[in-house]
mmCIF file of C-alpha atoms in Angstrom:
data_model
loop_
_atom_site.group_PDB
_atom_site.id
_atom_site.type_symbol
_atom_site.label_atom_id
_atom_site.label_comp_id
_atom_site.label_asym_id
_atom_site.label_seq_id
_atom_site.Cartn_x
_atom_site.Cartn_y
_atom_site.Cartn_z
ATOM 1 C CA MET A 986 0.000 0.000 0.000
ATOM 2 C CA ASP A 987 1.447 3.374 -0.909
ATOM 3 C CA GLY A 988 1.394 6.151 1.661
ATOM 4 C CA ALA A 989 -1.125 8.315 -0.160
ATOM 5 C CA ARG A 990 -4.248 6.707 1.176
ATOM 6 C CA PRO A 991 -5.824 8.543 4.151
ATOM 7 C CA SER A 992 -5.553 6.646 7.414
ATOM 8 C CA ARG A 993 -9.286 7.012 7.900
ATOM 9 C CA TYR A 994 -9.895 4.644 5.015
ATOM 10 C CA MET A 995 -7.330 2.177 6.329
ATOM 11 C CA LYS A 996 -9.047 2.121 9.703
ATOM 12 C CA MET A 997 -12.432 1.295 8.221
ATOM 13 C CA GLU A 998 -10.975 -1.610 6.287
ATOM 14 C CA THR A 999 -9.352 -3.013 9.402
ATOM 15 C CA ILE A 1000 -12.204 -2.684 11.875
ATOM 16 C CA THR A 1001 -15.426 -2.664 9.904
ATOM 17 C CA ASN A 1002 -15.718 -4.957 6.914
ATOM 18 C CA TYR A 1003 -14.862 -8.316 8.303
ATOM 19 C CA LEU A 1004 -17.331 -8.631 11.110
ATOM 20 C CA SER A 1005 -20.029 -9.330 8.587
ATOM 21 C CA VAL A 1006 -19.308 -12.214 6.214
ATOM 22 C CA TYR A 1007 -16.297 -10.720 4.513
ATOM 23 C CA GLY A 1008 -12.746 -11.998 4.082
ATOM 24 C CA TRP A 1009 -9.195 -10.726 4.153
ATOM 25 C CA SER A 1010 -5.941 -11.122 2.280
ATOM 26 C CA ALA A 1011 -2.617 -10.286 3.820
ATOM 27 C CA GLY A 1012 0.519 -12.111 2.650
ATOM 28 C CA PRO A 1013 2.287 -15.310 1.598
ATOM 29 C CA GLU A 1014 1.603 -18.687 3.129
ATOM 30 C CA SER A 1015 2.283 -22.312 2.219
ATOM 31 C CA THR A 1016 -0.456 -24.152 0.407
ATOM 32 C CA ARG A 1017 -1.827 -27.104 2.350
ATOM 33 C CA VAL A 1018 -4.888 -29.234 2.748
ATOM 34 C CA ALA A 1019 -7.378 -28.266 5.415
ATOM 35 C CA GLY A 1020 -6.431 -29.637 8.812
ATOM 36 C CA SER A 1021 -3.083 -30.899 7.565
ATOM 37 C CA ASP A 1022 0.540 -29.767 7.468
ATOM 38 C CA THR A 1023 1.175 -31.923 4.402
ATOM 39 C CA PRO A 1024 2.903 -29.984 1.601
ATOM 40 C CA PRO A 1025 0.868 -29.591 -1.600
ATOM 41 C CA ARG A 1026 0.994 -32.371 -4.175
ATOM 42 C CA PRO A 1027 2.397 -31.518 -7.579
ATOM 43 C CA ASP A 1028 -1.139 -31.449 -9.002
ATOM 44 C CA GLN A 1029 -2.252 -28.856 -6.451
ATOM 45 C CA GLU A 1030 -2.039 -25.147 -7.174
ATOM 46 C CA ARG A 1031 1.143 -23.254 -6.442
ATOM 47 C CA THR A 1032 1.225 -20.786 -3.599
ATOM 48 C CA VAL A 1033 0.318 -17.238 -4.581
ATOM 49 C CA THR A 1034 1.598 -14.129 -2.903
ATOM 50 C CA ALA A 1035 -1.054 -11.921 -1.418
ATOM 51 C CA SER A 1036 -1.914 -8.542 -0.017
ATOM 52 C CA HIS A 1037 -4.739 -7.370 2.202
ATOM 53 C CA GLN A 1038 -7.703 -7.639 -0.121
ATOM 54 C CA HIS A 1039 -10.132 -5.684 2.039
ATOM 55 C CA GLY A 1040 -7.847 -3.346 3.897
ATOM 56 C CA HIS A 1041 -5.004 -2.840 1.434
ATOM 57 C CA HIS A 1042 -3.086 -2.162 4.635
ATOM 58 C CA HIS A 1043 -0.798 -5.026 5.525
ATOM 59 C CA ALA A 1044 0.360 -4.006 8.976
ATOM 60 C CA ASP A 1045 -3.106 -3.825 10.483
ATOM 61 C CA SER A 1046 -4.106 -7.301 9.335
ATOM 62 C CA GLU A 1047 -0.831 -8.832 10.462
ATOM 63 C CA ASP A 1048 -1.094 -7.214 13.906
ATOM 64 C CA LEU A 1049 -4.556 -8.612 14.616
ATOM 65 C CA ASP A 1050 -4.715 -11.735 16.768
ATOM 66 C CA TRP A 1051 -6.675 -13.929 14.389
ATOM 67 C CA GLU A 1052 -6.504 -16.938 16.712
ATOM 68 C CA ALA A 1053 -8.296 -14.931 19.395
ATOM 69 C CA LEU A 1054 -10.707 -13.278 16.959
ATOM 70 C CA GLY A 1055 -11.533 -16.442 14.998
ATOM 71 C CA PRO A 1056 -14.315 -17.841 17.216
ATOM 72 C CA GLN A 1057 -15.938 -14.409 17.509
ATOM 73 C CA LEU A 1058 -15.867 -13.906 13.741
ATOM 74 C CA GLU A 1059 -17.347 -17.360 13.194
ATOM 75 C CA ARG A 1060 -20.210 -16.701 15.599
ATOM 76 C CA GLN A 1061 -20.976 -13.432 13.879
ATOM 77 C CA ALA A 1062 -20.807 -14.961 10.399
ATOM 78 C CA GLU A 1063 -23.146 -17.705 11.575
ATOM 79 C CA LEU A 1064 -25.813 -15.053 12.203
ATOM 80 C CA HIS A 1065 -26.019 -14.838 8.404
ATOM 81 C CA LEU A 1066 -26.329 -18.591 7.844
ATOM 82 C CA PRO A 1067 -30.013 -18.445 6.781
ATOM 83 C CA PHE A 1068 -29.098 -16.088 3.948
ATOM 84 C CA ILE A 1069 -26.038 -18.141 2.983
ATOM 85 C CA GLU A 1070 -27.990 -21.404 2.887
ATOM 86 C CA ARG A 1071 -30.783 -19.930 0.765
ATOM 87 C CA ALA A 1072 -28.281 -18.290 -1.591
ATOM 88 C CA THR A 1073 -26.234 -21.460 -2.118
ATOM 89 C CA GLY A 1074 -29.434 -23.418 -2.681
ATOM 90 C CA TRP A 1075 -30.313 -20.962 -5.443
ATOM 91 C CA LEU A 1076 -26.874 -21.430 -6.981
ATOM 92 C CA ALA A 1077 -27.327 -25.195 -6.915
ATOM 93 C CA GLU A 1078 -30.598 -24.821 -8.824
ATOM 94 C CA GLN A 1079 -28.774 -22.852 -11.521
ATOM 95 C CA LEU A 1080 -26.115 -25.551 -11.752
ATOM 96 C CA THR A 1081 -28.557 -28.430 -12.106
ATOM 97 C CA GLY A 1082 -27.084 -30.901 -14.579
ATOM 98 C CA THR A 1083 -23.519 -29.650 -14.004
ATOM 99 C CA ASP A 1084 -21.046 -31.928 -12.264
ATOM 100 C CA VAL A 1085 -19.698 -29.390 -9.769
ATOM 101 C CA THR A 1086 -16.300 -30.658 -8.622
ATOM 102 C CA ARG A 1087 -14.466 -27.448 -7.775
ATOM 103 C CA VAL A 1088 -15.689 -24.299 -5.997
ATOM 104 C CA PHE A 1089 -13.793 -21.130 -5.017
ATOM 105 C CA ASP A 1090 -14.814 -19.068 -1.977
ATOM 106 C CA LEU A 1091 -12.961 -15.791 -2.534
ATOM 107 C CA GLY A 1092 -12.557 -13.857 0.699
ATOM 108 C CA SER A 1093 -13.417 -16.926 2.748
ATOM 109 C CA GLY A 1094 -12.698 -15.579 6.221
ATOM 110 C CA PRO A 1095 -12.983 -18.316 8.881
ATOM 111 C CA GLY A 1096 -14.797 -20.689 6.529
ATOM 112 C CA VAL A 1097 -18.468 -20.476 7.464
ATOM 113 C CA VAL A 1098 -19.520 -20.199 3.818
ATOM 114 C CA CYS A 1099 -17.068 -22.950 2.851
ATOM 115 C CA GLY A 1100 -18.942 -25.428 5.015
ATOM 116 C CA VAL A 1101 -22.274 -24.540 3.448
ATOM 117 C CA LEU A 1102 -20.792 -24.844 -0.042
ATOM 118 C CA ALA A 1103 -19.351 -28.257 0.832
ATOM 119 C CA ARG A 1104 -22.759 -29.501 1.965
ATOM 120 C CA THR A 1105 -24.539 -27.997 -1.031
ATOM 121 C CA PHE A 1106 -22.090 -29.468 -3.562
ATOM 122 C CA PRO A 1107 -21.098 -32.830 -2.051
ATOM 123 C CA ARG A 1108 -18.780 -33.854 -4.929
ATOM 124 C CA ALA A 1109 -16.827 -30.594 -4.959
ATOM 125 C CA GLN A 1110 -13.485 -29.591 -3.561
ATOM 126 C CA ILE A 1111 -13.937 -26.197 -1.881
ATOM 127 C CA VAL A 1112 -10.987 -23.823 -2.205
ATOM 128 C CA ALA A 1113 -10.958 -21.155 0.525
ATOM 129 C CA VAL A 1114 -9.048 -18.148 -0.797
ATOM 130 C CA ASP A 1115 -8.009 -15.482 1.690
ATOM 131 C CA GLY A 1116 -4.879 -13.670 2.787
ATOM 132 C CA ALA A 1117 -4.836 -13.755 6.586
ATOM 133 C CA ALA A 1118 -2.941 -16.804 7.816
ATOM 134 C CA GLY A 1119 -4.887 -16.916 11.078
ATOM 135 C CA LEU A 1120 -8.222 -16.921 9.301
ATOM 136 C CA LEU A 1121 -7.162 -19.683 6.948
ATOM 137 C CA GLU A 1122 -6.113 -21.681 9.981
ATOM 138 C CA ARG A 1123 -9.652 -21.211 11.315
ATOM 139 C CA VAL A 1124 -10.916 -22.579 7.993
ATOM 140 C CA ARG A 1125 -8.812 -25.694 8.467
ATOM 141 C CA VAL A 1126 -9.837 -26.190 12.097
ATOM 142 C CA ARG A 1127 -13.499 -25.642 11.301
ATOM 143 C CA ALA A 1128 -13.332 -28.081 8.370
ATOM 144 C CA ALA A 1129 -11.678 -30.766 10.509
ATOM 145 C CA GLU A 1130 -14.265 -30.359 13.271
ATOM 146 C CA ARG A 1131 -17.042 -30.939 10.745
ATOM 147 C CA GLY A 1132 -15.468 -33.899 8.985
ATOM 148 C CA LEU A 1133 -14.632 -31.824 5.903
ATOM 149 C CA ALA A 1134 -10.835 -31.831 6.104
ATOM 150 C CA ASP A 1135 -10.590 -33.815 2.862
ATOM 151 C CA ARG A 1136 -12.993 -31.489 1.068
ATOM 152 C CA ILE A 1137 -11.766 -27.978 1.898
ATOM 153 C CA VAL A 1138 -8.327 -26.641 0.933
ATOM 154 C CA THR A 1139 -6.891 -23.209 1.681
ATOM 155 C CA ARG A 1140 -4.959 -20.801 -0.496
ATOM 156 C CA ARG A 1141 -3.504 -17.452 0.439
ATOM 157 C CA ALA A 1142 -3.866 -15.108 -2.521
ATOM 158 C CA ASP A 1143 -4.116 -11.525 -3.595
ATOM 159 C CA LEU A 1144 -7.191 -10.608 -5.619
ATOM 160 C CA PRO A 1145 -7.657 -10.460 -8.455
ATOM 161 C CA ASP A 1146 -4.104 -11.150 -9.673
ATOM 162 C CA GLY A 1147 -3.494 -14.111 -7.374
ATOM 163 C CA LEU A 1148 -6.131 -16.146 -9.172
ATOM 164 C CA ASP A 1149 -3.608 -16.893 -11.893
ATOM 165 C CA GLY A 1150 -2.243 -19.779 -9.833
ATOM 166 C CA LEU A 1151 -5.530 -21.291 -8.698
ATOM 167 C CA GLY A 1152 -6.679 -23.109 -11.804
ATOM 168 C CA ALA A 1153 -10.373 -23.113 -12.767
ATOM 169 C CA ALA A 1154 -13.671 -23.721 -10.976
ATOM 170 C CA ASP A 1155 -17.256 -24.681 -11.748
ATOM 171 C CA LEU A 1156 -18.494 -22.085 -9.244
ATOM 172 C CA ILE A 1157 -16.883 -18.932 -7.856
ATOM 173 C CA TRP A 1158 -18.510 -17.275 -4.844
ATOM 174 C CA THR A 1159 -17.391 -13.829 -3.668
ATOM 175 C CA SER A 1160 -19.144 -11.598 -1.149
ATOM 176 C CA LYS A 1161 -18.364 -7.896 -0.664
ATOM 177 C CA VAL A 1162 -14.927 -8.256 -2.229
ATOM 178 C CA VAL A 1163 -15.123 -6.757 -5.722
ATOM 179 C CA HIS A 1164 -16.040 -3.281 -4.483
ATOM 180 C CA HIS A 1165 -12.654 -3.150 -2.722
ATOM 181 C CA LEU A 1166 -10.795 -3.633 -6.016
ATOM 182 C CA GLY A 1167 -9.944 -0.474 -7.916
ATOM 183 C CA ASP A 1168 -11.080 -1.569 -11.375
ATOM 184 C CA GLN A 1169 -14.222 -3.587 -10.775
ATOM 185 C CA GLN A 1170 -14.841 -4.380 -14.437
ATOM 186 C CA ALA A 1171 -11.306 -5.646 -15.005
ATOM 187 C CA SER A 1172 -11.525 -7.670 -11.784
ATOM 188 C CA LEU A 1173 -14.712 -9.363 -12.950
ATOM 189 C CA ARG A 1174 -13.007 -10.254 -16.226
ATOM 190 C CA THR A 1175 -10.241 -11.913 -14.215
ATOM 191 C CA LEU A 1176 -12.772 -13.868 -12.166
ATOM 192 C CA ALA A 1177 -14.635 -14.870 -15.311
ATOM 193 C CA ALA A 1178 -11.409 -16.209 -16.820
ATOM 194 C CA SER A 1179 -11.118 -18.603 -13.853
ATOM 195 C CA LEU A 1180 -14.427 -20.318 -14.639
ATOM 196 C CA ARG A 1181 -14.605 -23.640 -16.385
ATOM 197 C CA PRO A 1182 -16.821 -23.733 -19.499
ATOM 198 C CA GLY A 1183 -20.420 -23.363 -18.312
ATOM 199 C CA GLY A 1184 -19.209 -22.309 -14.842
ATOM 200 C CA LEU A 1185 -21.116 -19.891 -12.614
ATOM 201 C CA LEU A 1186 -19.862 -16.680 -10.998
ATOM 202 C CA ALA A 1187 -21.857 -15.447 -7.991
ATOM 203 C CA VAL A 1188 -21.105 -11.916 -6.798
ATOM 204 C CA ALA A 1189 -22.745 -10.653 -3.594
ATOM 205 C CA GLU A 1190 -22.749 -6.870 -3.878
ATOM 206 C CA GLY A 1191 -25.295 -4.268 -2.927
ATOM 207 C CA GLY A 1192 -28.505 -4.906 -1.063
ATOM 208 C CA LEU A 1193 -29.782 -2.902 1.876
ATOM 209 C CA GLY A 1194 -27.932 -1.580 4.895
ATOM 210 C CA THR A 1195 -28.243 -3.077 8.362
ATOM 211 C CA ARG A 1196 -30.963 -1.782 10.671
ATOM 212 C CA CYS A 1197 -31.321 -2.701 14.317
ATOM 213 C CA LEU A 1198 -33.357 0.004 16.067
ATOM 214 C CA PRO A 1199 -36.771 1.665 15.876
ATOM 215 C CA ARG A 1200 -36.750 4.965 13.957
ATOM 216 C CA ASP A 1201 -37.281 6.703 17.282
ATOM 217 C CA CYS A 1202 -35.244 4.701 19.752
ATOM 218 C CA GLY A 1203 -35.920 7.077 22.659
ATOM 219 C CA LEU A 1204 -32.418 8.513 22.570
ATOM 220 C CA GLY A 1205 -31.490 11.748 20.818
ATOM 221 C CA ARG A 1206 -33.008 12.809 17.531
ATOM 222 C CA PRO A 1207 -35.118 10.192 15.680
ATOM 223 C CA GLY A 1208 -33.637 8.711 12.498
ATOM 224 C CA LEU A 1209 -30.138 7.902 13.791
ATOM 225 C CA GLU A 1210 -29.605 4.901 11.513
ATOM 226 C CA ALA A 1211 -30.574 6.845 8.388
ATOM 227 C CA ARG A 1212 -27.933 9.447 9.239
ATOM 228 C CA LEU A 1213 -25.345 6.763 9.949
ATOM 229 C CA GLU A 1214 -26.081 5.165 6.585
ATOM 230 C CA ALA A 1215 -25.718 8.502 4.770
ATOM 231 C CA ALA A 1216 -22.376 9.178 6.457
ATOM 232 C CA GLU A 1217 -21.208 5.656 5.634
ATOM 233 C CA GLU A 1218 -22.139 6.185 1.980
ATOM 234 C CA ASP A 1219 -19.941 9.283 1.913
ATOM 235 C CA TRP A 1220 -17.107 7.266 3.442
ATOM 236 C CA PHE A 1221 -17.606 4.511 0.875
ATOM 237 C CA ALA A 1222 -17.331 6.955 -2.034
ATOM 238 C CA GLY A 1223 -14.051 8.222 -0.609
ATOM 239 C CA MET A 1224 -12.771 4.694 -0.057
ATOM 240 C CA ARG A 1225 -13.510 3.760 -3.660
ATOM 241 C CA ALA A 1226 -11.846 6.914 -5.017
ATOM 242 C CA ALA A 1227 -8.684 6.213 -2.972
ATOM 243 C CA LEU A 1228 -8.183 2.633 -4.194
ATOM 244 C CA PRO A 1229 -5.144 1.975 -6.388
ATOM 245 C CA GLY A 1230 -6.229 1.803 -10.023
ATOM 246 C CA HIS A 1231 -9.655 3.221 -9.210
ATOM 247 C CA THR A 1232 -11.904 3.293 -12.255
ATOM 248 C CA ARG A 1233 -15.390 4.705 -11.887
ATOM 249 C CA VAL A 1234 -18.172 2.594 -13.395
ATOM 250 C CA VAL A 1235 -21.928 2.486 -13.124
ATOM 251 C CA GLU A 1236 -22.450 -0.236 -10.527
ATOM 252 C CA ASP A 1237 -24.983 -2.107 -12.626
ATOM 253 C CA TRP A 1238 -23.728 -5.543 -11.645
ATOM 254 C CA PRO A 1239 -25.547 -7.551 -14.335
ATOM 255 C CA ALA A 1240 -24.126 -5.170 -16.959
ATOM 256 C CA LEU A 1241 -20.663 -5.498 -15.445
ATOM 257 C CA LEU A 1242 -20.936 -9.286 -15.562
ATOM 258 C CA THR A 1243 -21.976 -9.054 -19.202
ATOM 259 C CA GLY A 1244 -18.965 -6.795 -19.798
ATOM 260 C CA ALA A 1245 -16.809 -9.563 -18.338
ATOM 261 C CA GLY A 1246 -17.920 -11.850 -21.161
ATOM 262 C CA LEU A 1247 -20.499 -13.803 -19.147
ATOM 263 C CA VAL A 1248 -24.205 -14.488 -19.664
ATOM 264 C CA THR A 1249 -26.268 -13.211 -16.741
ATOM 265 C CA THR A 1250 -28.558 -15.760 -15.114
ATOM 266 C CA GLY A 1251 -30.256 -13.867 -12.329
ATOM 267 C CA THR A 1252 -30.267 -11.450 -9.421
ATOM 268 C CA ARG A 1253 -31.841 -12.217 -6.080
ATOM 269 C CA SER A 1254 -31.853 -10.553 -2.673
ATOM 270 C CA PHE A 1255 -31.817 -12.480 0.592
ATOM 271 C CA LEU A 1256 -32.855 -11.228 4.012
ATOM 272 C CA THR A 1257 -31.094 -11.706 7.278
ATOM 273 C CA ASP A 1258 -34.070 -11.112 9.556
ATOM 274 C CA LEU A 1259 -33.632 -11.679 13.285
ATOM 275 C CA PRO A 1260 -36.546 -10.107 15.170
ATOM 276 C CA ALA A 1261 -36.522 -8.858 18.735
ATOM 277 C CA PRO A 1262 -35.698 -10.060 21.291
ATOM 278 C CA LEU A 1263 -32.193 -10.926 20.104
ATOM 279 C CA GLY A 1264 -29.828 -13.512 21.523
ATOM 280 C CA ALA A 1265 -26.436 -12.687 22.999
ATOM 281 C CA ASP A 1266 -24.407 -13.300 19.815
ATOM 282 C CA ALA A 1267 -26.574 -10.981 17.719
ATOM 283 C CA ARG A 1268 -26.427 -8.284 20.396
ATOM 284 C CA ALA A 1269 -22.647 -8.590 20.609
ATOM 285 C CA TYR A 1270 -22.435 -8.241 16.815
ATOM 286 C CA LEU A 1271 -24.546 -5.075 16.879
ATOM 287 C CA HIS A 1272 -22.503 -3.615 19.731
ATOM 288 C CA ASP A 1273 -19.293 -4.222 17.746
ATOM 289 C CA ARG A 1274 -20.847 -2.719 14.644
ATOM 290 C CA LEU A 1275 -22.029 0.454 16.396
ATOM 291 C CA ALA A 1276 -18.646 0.812 18.107
ATOM 292 C CA ARG A 1277 -16.874 0.639 14.750
ATOM 293 C CA LEU A 1278 -19.237 3.188 13.230
ATOM 294 C CA ARG A 1279 -18.744 5.448 16.254
ATOM 295 C CA GLU A 1280 -14.985 5.412 15.642
ATOM 296 C CA LEU A 1281 -15.162 5.642 11.872
ATOM 297 C CA LEU A 1282 -17.703 8.453 11.616
ATOM 298 C CA ALA A 1283 -16.772 10.498 14.695
ATOM 299 C CA GLY A 1284 -15.736 13.458 12.545
ATOM 300 C CA ASP A 1285 -18.915 13.403 10.441
ATOM 301 C CA LEU A 1286 -21.691 13.133 13.023
ATOM 302 C CA ASP A 1287 -23.119 15.918 15.141
ATOM 303 C CA PRO A 1288 -22.549 15.891 18.921
ATOM 304 C CA GLU A 1289 -26.079 14.701 19.666
ATOM 305 C CA ASP A 1290 -25.698 11.613 17.479
ATOM 306 C CA LEU A 1291 -22.343 10.835 19.084
ATOM 307 C CA ARG A 1292 -23.958 11.036 22.526
ATOM 308 C CA THR A 1293 -26.724 8.707 21.326
ATOM 309 C CA LEU A 1294 -24.157 6.190 20.108
ATOM 310 C CA ASP A 1295 -22.344 6.395 23.422
ATOM 311 C CA ALA A 1296 -25.598 5.642 25.235
ATOM 312 C CA LEU A 1297 -26.312 2.691 22.955
ATOM 313 C CA LEU A 1298 -22.804 1.359 23.592
ATOM 314 C CA ASP A 1299 -23.156 1.570 27.380
ATOM 315 C CA THR A 1300 -22.944 -2.085 28.428
ATOM 316 C CA GLU A 1301 -24.864 -1.517 31.657
ATOM 317 C CA ALA A 1302 -27.614 0.846 30.489
ATOM 318 C CA SER A 1303 -31.120 -0.533 29.949
ATOM 319 C CA GLN A 1304 -31.347 1.456 26.691
ATOM 320 C CA GLY A 1305 -27.993 0.154 25.458
ATOM 321 C CA ILE A 1306 -27.929 -2.225 22.506
ATOM 322 C CA LEU A 1307 -26.878 -5.143 24.734
ATOM 323 C CA ARG A 1308 -29.970 -4.851 26.949
ATOM 324 C CA ARG A 1309 -32.837 -3.051 25.224
ATOM 325 C CA PRO A 1310 -35.736 -5.365 24.315
ATOM 326 C CA ASP A 1311 -36.522 -3.785 20.922
ATOM 327 C CA ALA A 1312 -33.162 -4.417 19.208
ATOM 328 C CA PHE A 1313 -33.382 -6.493 16.010
ATOM 329 C CA LEU A 1314 -31.130 -7.368 13.053
ATOM 330 C CA LEU A 1315 -32.422 -6.784 9.540
ATOM 331 C CA THR A 1316 -30.395 -6.529 6.348
ATOM 332 C CA ALA A 1317 -30.594 -7.669 2.725
ATOM 333 C CA THR A 1318 -27.781 -9.015 0.565
ATOM 334 C CA THR A 1319 -28.100 -9.082 -3.213
ATOM 335 C CA VAL A 1320 -26.415 -11.835 -5.238
ATOM 336 C CA HIS A 1321 -25.815 -11.469 -8.983
ATOM 337 C CA THR A 1322 -25.002 -14.519 -11.090
ATOM 338 C CA ALA A 1323 -23.665 -15.172 -14.595
ATOM 339 C CA ARG A 1324 -22.259 -18.142 -16.511
ATOM 340 C CA SER A 1325 -19.413 -18.660 -18.903
ATOM 341 C CA ALA A 1326 -20.053 -20.113 -22.334
ATOM 342 C CA PRO A 1327 -20.803 -23.835 -22.232
ATOM 343 C CA PRO A 1328 -18.302 -26.265 -23.765
ATOM 344 C CA THR A 1329 -18.539 -26.868 -27.480
ATOM 345 C CA PHE A 1330 -18.228 -30.352 -28.931
#
């Protein structure tokens, strides 16, 4: 990462993106089978060198204690399992009649999605592609615990360039990764080139922001979450503009997939809908999320909204997010799909 990028953007990448379902990339690591220290066989892919795919800021990702964070990240990703299971079921419907033997999960994180993909496509090898060594270790541990050590392999790779060493797949899944790559159209072309003939690319981008409170939550001025979302949109525009190789495009994802040489097959949005009262894991996730937004947007919010966030983050207060009875978790994730040309005989 060159020194030109404002530290504010670096901070968001380090503390915000992952705690949803997103992944990281951070540096080189040996290629090995999940749950094993066995070196790769000659027919396995070579190791690819990587950088931090979400943060583009190597030091932050390396400094994080992924072993300590792993279980927390898994619990939080598991909050989204209903969406993930419905989405992968939809992908399986599109691949009916295709012998799916190889699947990439780009930005795999601790491997929650990998497990769902392995169950959905029982004949497939699942390749977890990420860049944080600690997170890939969580993938291996999680796979071994679930009897999937022979089905899930890990690769540490930069995106999109690191895909050159991964071979080809029948299905590529990537969630909230492409928008962190400077040239989104060129990146999609690279992903498309990694599909086998007739393969499917699934890109989770867009949707609706997370909501967790009533419009009037009894603290401060009503409409806090709408103002947070507007401030976050401003941050996002700045983040995109600061990316190396940034190229502005209309974010019409089906059109971008067509521009990558693929044939679009559908767009569908999936809810994560956890009504009140929430369990402890969902409340902890929301507390972490509000804390990150409080840090990220401190310079963009008015004093009253900052006081409201502080009250919501109070772990002992009855109106805090950890205790209030009306807290919920509602968000929508949109998945866009497209296929490569089928084989010709």
